[in-house]
Coordinates of C-alpha atoms in Angstrom, one line a residue:
X217 CA -19.9 42.6 6.9
X218 CA -22.4 40.9 4.6
X219 CA -23.8 37.6 6.1
X220 CA -23.4 34.9 3.5
X221 CA -24.8 31.5 2.8
X222 CA -21.7 29.3 3.0
X223 CA -21.0 25.7 2.0
X224 CA -17.9 24.4 3.8
X225 CA -16.1 21.4 2.5
X226 CA -14.0 19.8 5.3
X227 CA -10.8 18.0 4.4
X228 CA -9.7 14.8 6.0
X229 CA -7.4 16.5 8.5
X230 CA -10.5 18.1 10.0
X231 CA -11.8 14.7 11.1
X232 CA -8.7 12.6 11.7
X233 CA -5.7 14.6 13.0
X234 CA -3.5 11.5 13.5
X235 CA -3.7 9.0 10.6
X236 CA -2.4 6.3 12.9
X237 CA -5.1 6.8 15.4
X238 CA -8.4 5.7 13.7
X239 CA -10.5 5.2 16.8
X240 CA -13.9 6.8 17.2
X241 CA -12.7 8.5 20.4
X242 CA -9.9 10.2 18.5
X243 CA -12.2 11.4 15.8
X244 CA -14.6 12.9 18.3
X245 CA -11.8 14.8 19.9
X246 CA -10.7 16.1 16.5
X247 CA -14.3 17.0 15.6
X248 CA -14.5 19.2 18.8
X249 CA -11.4 21.0 17.6
X250 CA -12.8 21.4 14.2
X251 CA -16.1 22.8 15.6
X252 CA -14.5 26.0 17.0
X253 CA -13.6 27.7 13.7
X254 CA -16.9 26.6 12.2
X255 CA -18.9 28.1 15.0
X256 CA -16.9 31.3 14.6
X257 CA -18.6 31.6 11.2
X258 CA -22.0 30.8 12.7
X259 CA -21.4 33.3 15.5
X260 CA -20.7 36.0 12.8
X261 CA -24.2 35.3 11.4
X262 CA -23.4 33.2 8.3
X263 CA -25.7 30.4 7.3
X264 CA -23.6 27.2 7.3
X265 CA -23.9 24.0 5.3
X266 CA -21.2 21.5 6.1
X267 CA -19.8 18.8 3.8
X268 CA -17.0 16.4 4.7
X269 CA -14.8 13.6 3.4
X270 CA -15.0 10.0 4.5
X271 CA -12.0 8.2 2.9
X272 CA -10.4 6.7 6.0
X273 CA -13.7 6.0 7.7
X274 CA -15.4 4.2 4.9
X275 CA -12.1 2.3 4.3
X276 CA -12.2 1.1 7.9
X277 CA -15.8 0.0 7.6
X278 CA -15.0 -2.0 4.5
X279 CA -11.9 -3.5 5.9
X280 CA -13.7 -4.6 9.0
X281 CA -16.2 -6.5 7.0
X282 CA -13.5 -8.0 4.8
X283 CA -11.6 -9.2 7.9
X284 CA -14.6 -10.8 9.5
X285 CA -14.6 -14.4 8.5
X286 CA -18.1 -15.7 7.6
X287 CA -19.7 -12.3 7.5
X288 CA -21.2 -11.2 4.2
X289 CA -19.4 -8.2 2.6
X290 CA -21.4 -5.0 3.2
X291 CA -22.4 -3.4 -0.1
X292 CA -20.4 -0.3 -0.8
X293 CA -23.3 2.2 -0.9
X294 CA -24.3 1.0 2.6
X295 CA -20.7 1.5 3.8
X296 CA -20.9 5.1 2.6
X297 CA -24.2 5.7 4.4
X298 CA -22.8 4.2 7.6
X299 CA -19.8 6.6 7.4
X300 CA -22.1 9.5 6.9
X301 CA -24.1 8.6 10.0
X302 CA -21.2 8.3 12.4
X303 CA -19.2 11.2 11.1
X304 CA -22.4 13.3 11.1
X305 CA -23.1 12.3 14.7
X306 CA -19.6 13.4 15.8
X307 CA -19.9 16.7 14.0
X308 CA -23.4 17.3 15.4
X309 CA -22.2 16.7 18.9
X310 CA -19.1 18.8 18.6
X311 CA -20.7 21.8 16.8
X312 CA -23.8 21.8 19.1
X313 CA -21.6 21.6 22.2
X314 CA -19.6 24.6 21.0
X315 CA -22.7 26.6 20.2
X316 CA -24.1 25.8 23.7
X317 CA -20.9 27.1 25.2
X318 CA -21.3 30.4 23.3
X319 CA -25.0 30.8 23.9
X320 CA -26.0 30.3 20.3
X321 CA -29.5 28.9 20.0
X322 CA -29.4 26.9 16.8
X323 CA -30.2 23.3 15.9
X324 CA -27.9 21.2 13.8
X325 CA -28.8 18.1 11.8
X326 CA -26.9 15.6 9.7
X327 CA -28.8 14.3 6.6
X328 CA -27.8 11.0 5.1
X329 CA -27.6 12.2 1.5
X330 CA -27.9 10.4 -1.8
X331 CA -26.1 12.0 -4.8
X332 CA -27.3 11.2 -8.3
X333 CA -24.7 10.2 -10.9
X334 CA -25.0 9.3 -14.6
X335 CA -25.0 5.5 -15.1
X336 CA -23.1 6.2 -18.4
X337 CA -20.4 8.4 -16.7
X338 CA -17.1 7.4 -18.2
X339 CA -15.7 6.8 -14.7
X340 CA -17.6 3.5 -14.6
X341 CA -15.7 2.3 -17.6
X342 CA -12.3 2.6 -15.8
X343 CA -12.6 2.4 -12.0
X344 CA -9.5 3.9 -10.4
X345 CA -10.5 4.8 -6.7
X346 CA -8.9 2.3 -4.3
X347 CA -11.0 1.2 -1.3
X348 CA -10.6 -1.3 1.5
X349 CA -7.9 -3.7 2.4
X350 CA -4.8 -5.0 0.5
X351 CA -4.9 -8.6 -0.8
X352 CA -2.6 -11.1 -2.5
X353 CA -2.9 -11.7 -6.2
X354 CA -4.6 -15.0 -5.5
X355 CA -7.1 -13.4 -3.1
X356 CA -7.7 -10.6 -5.6
X357 CA -8.5 -13.1 -8.4
X358 CA -11.0 -14.9 -6.1
X359 CA -12.7 -11.6 -5.2
X360 CA -13.0 -10.7 -8.9
X361 CA -14.5 -14.1 -9.7
X362 CA -16.8 -14.4 -6.7
X363 CA -17.9 -10.8 -6.0
X364 CA -17.4 -9.2 -9.4
X365 CA -14.9 -6.7 -8.0
X366 CA -12.4 -4.8 -10.1
X367 CA -9.0 -5.4 -8.4
X368 CA -5.8 -3.5 -9.2
X369 CA -2.2 -3.8 -7.9
X370 CA -1.4 -0.8 -5.7
X371 CA 2.3 0.4 -5.9
X372 CA 3.8 -2.9 -4.9
X373 CA 1.8 -3.1 -1.6
X374 CA -0.8 -5.7 -2.8
X375 CA -4.1 -5.7 -4.6
X376 CA -7.0 -3.5 -3.7
X377 CA -10.6 -3.1 -5.0
X378 CA -11.1 -0.1 -7.1
X379 CA -14.4 1.7 -7.8
X380 CA -15.5 4.5 -10.1
X381 CA -15.4 8.2 -9.3
X382 CA -18.3 9.7 -11.3
X383 CA -19.4 13.4 -11.4
X384 CA -22.4 14.4 -9.3
X385 CA -25.4 15.6 -11.3
X386 CA -28.0 16.0 -8.5
X387 CA -28.7 15.7 -4.8
X388 CA -31.8 13.8 -3.8
X389 CA -32.3 15.3 -0.4
X390 CA -31.6 18.9 -1.6
X391 CA -35.2 20.1 -0.9
X392 CA -35.0 18.8 2.7
X393 CA -31.6 20.5 3.2
X394 CA -32.9 23.8 1.7
X395 CA -35.9 23.7 4.1
X396 CA -33.6 23.2 7.1
X397 CA -31.2 26.0 6.0
X398 CA -34.0 28.4 5.2
X399 CA -35.4 27.8 8.7
X400 CA -32.1 28.8 10.3
X401 CA -30.6 25.4 11.1
X402 CA -27.1 24.3 10.5
X403 CA -26.9 21.2 8.2
X404 CA -24.4 18.5 7.5
X405 CA -24.9 17.0 4.1
X406 CA -23.3 15.2 1.1
X407 CA -20.9 13.5 3.5
X408 CA -18.1 11.7 1.8
X409 CA -19.5 13.0 -1.5
X410 CA -22.8 11.4 -0.8
X411 CA -24.1 7.9 -1.4
X412 CA -23.9 7.5 -5.2
X413 CA -27.2 6.5 -6.8
X414 CA -28.4 6.1 -10.4
X415 CA -31.9 6.9 -11.7
X416 CA -33.5 3.7 -13.0
X417 CA -36.5 5.5 -14.3
X418 CA -39.8 6.5 -12.8
X419 CA -38.0 8.0 -9.8
X420 CA -36.5 4.7 -8.7
X421 CA -33.0 5.1 -7.4
X422 CA -30.3 2.4 -6.9
X423 CA -27.1 2.7 -5.0
X424 CA -23.9 1.9 -6.9
X425 CA -20.3 1.1 -5.8
X426 CA -18.5 4.4 -6.4
X427 CA -16.8 7.3 -4.7
X428 CA -17.9 10.9 -5.5
X429 CA -15.3 13.5 -4.8
X430 CA -16.5 15.5 -1.8
X431 CA -15.3 18.8 -3.3
X432 CA -17.5 18.3 -6.4
X433 CA -20.4 17.2 -4.3
X434 CA -20.0 20.3 -2.1
X435 CA -19.9 22.4 -5.3
X436 CA -23.1 20.8 -6.5
X437 CA -25.1 21.4 -3.2
X438 CA -23.7 24.9 -3.1
X439 CA -25.2 25.6 -6.6
X440 CA -28.5 24.1 -5.7
X441 CA -28.8 26.1 -2.4
X442 CA -27.7 29.3 -4.2
X443 CA -24.8 29.8 -1.8
X444 CA -22.7 32.9 -1.8
X445 CA -19.5 31.2 -0.9
X446 CA -18.0 27.8 -1.3
X447 CA -15.2 27.3 1.2
X448 CA -12.9 24.3 0.6
X449 CA -10.8 23.7 3.7
X450 CA -7.5 21.8 3.3
X451 CA -4.1 21.5 5.0
X452 CA -2.6 24.7 3.6
X453 CA -3.5 28.4 4.1
X454 CA -3.3 29.3 0.4
X455 CA -3.1 27.6 -3.0
X456 CA 0.4 27.9 -4.5
X457 CA 2.1 27.6 -7.8
X458 CA 5.5 26.0 -8.1
X459 CA 4.6 24.3 -4.8
X460 CA 7.6 23.2 -2.6
X461 CA 10.0 24.8 -5.1
X462 CA 12.3 27.8 -4.4
X463 CA 10.1 30.0 -6.5
X464 CA 6.8 29.0 -4.8
X465 CA 4.2 31.7 -5.0
X466 CA 1.1 31.8 -2.8
X467 CA -2.1 33.0 -4.5
X468 CA -4.4 35.6 -3.0
X469 CA -7.2 36.8 -5.2
X470 CA -7.1 35.0 -8.6
X471 CA -9.4 35.2 -11.6
X472 CA -10.9 32.2 -13.5
X473 CA -8.6 33.1 -16.4
X474 CA -5.5 33.0 -14.2
X475 CA -6.4 29.8 -12.4
X476 CA -7.1 28.0 -15.6
X477 CA -3.7 29.0 -16.9
X478 CA -2.0 27.7 -13.8
X479 CA -4.0 24.5 -14.0
X480 CA -3.1 24.0 -17.7
X481 CA 0.6 24.5 -16.8
X482 CA 0.3 21.6 -14.4
X483 CA 0.7 23.4 -11.0
X484 CA -1.9 21.4 -9.1
X485 CA -1.5 17.8 -8.2
X486 CA -4.3 15.5 -9.6
X487 CA -5.0 13.7 -6.3
X488 CA -4.6 16.7 -4.1
X489 CA -5.2 20.4 -5.0
X490 CA -6.5 19.9 -8.6
X491 CA -10.0 18.7 -7.7
X492 CA -10.4 21.5 -5.2
X493 CA -9.4 24.1 -7.8
X494 CA -11.8 22.5 -10.4
X495 CA -14.7 22.5 -7.9
X496 CA -14.0 26.1 -6.9
X497 CA -13.9 27.2 -10.6
X498 CA -17.1 25.4 -11.4
X499 CA -18.9 27.1 -8.5
X500 CA -17.6 30.6 -9.4
X501 CA -18.6 30.2 -13.1
X502 CA -22.1 28.9 -12.2
X503 CA -23.5 32.4 -11.4
X504 CA -22.3 36.0 -11.3
X505 CA -21.2 37.2 -7.9
X506 CA -20.3 33.8 -6.4
X507 CA -16.9 33.3 -4.8
X508 CA -14.8 30.3 -3.8
X509 CA -12.2 30.3 -1.0
X510 CA -9.5 27.7 -0.5
X511 CA -7.7 27.8 2.9
X512 CA -7.0 26.0 6.1
X513 CA -9.6 25.2 8.7
X514 CA -7.9 27.5 11.2
X515 CA -8.0 30.4 8.8
X516 CA -11.7 30.1 7.6
X517 CA -12.9 33.1 9.5
X518 CA -10.0 35.3 8.4
X519 CA -10.5 34.0 4.8
X520 CA -14.1 34.9 4.6
X521 CA -13.2 38.3 5.9
X522 CA -10.7 38.7 3.1
X523 CA -7.6 38.6 5.2
X524 CA -6.1 35.3 3.9
X525 CA -6.6 32.3 1.8
X526 CA -7.0 32.0 -2.0
X527 CA -10.2 33.5 -3.3
X528 CA -11.3 32.6 -6.9
X529 CA -13.5 35.2 -8.6
X530 CA -15.1 35.5 -12.0
X531 CA -13.8 38.7 -13.5

């Protein structure tokens, strides 16, 4: 079997198995479980670049600062960087430990990664991504006035801060990541979609309060690193049309033309499967011969071997 350069985008369930248990100890246990199928791919000889989400973790960091009376609110980009650091640490520990058990002599590094976005991205005009704690209408009004936040009511549960979700256009640390991968190391990068930054000119970067979708950031780094495969891991084994209906149909190998038709027919939920499908399509269309796989963490090895999952191809 051909040994591929593979970018893996880990879903939230790969880091936090029980949404009610948000402790660091629980996350490390889950990371150790997550490491096993990832190391299966390393053991098979594939070059692995790992990306991950950070939604619950960055939310916890923000909420902690919001709840601490008298403590200045930590800027959002710094919260993203903090989440990259501690999630990366857990994944480094877990994957390295699993490689040691199997006698695999590889190093692994987590790179705090900045991802460039366009300051004129339309997402900044209408922030929609909720982050942090819930507040009363009065508290929300105060935060808007004092901190310049954009606050929106969230399904009757209270008011929350919302930030933009712009598209990634570049990865600042990509040359470093490429050097590490070319040298045979396993790399964790663009965690949580990366810390969003804008180019102020003359190479000066500035962090901005935003959330970059981790699937799109994974697609961007996969393009830059000239990966063979983008594997997006989620809670289901295969993408389906007519999901949760009597006529549900799981998709095996699907062409760009077919997946676009299903997308236009509204088969994929905007906050769930749609961004994964869009990221997969973008990667496959970026260069001939590239493939994207969407499957569950447990089925990653079988998926890359062509035995399960949904594979999107450009033909």
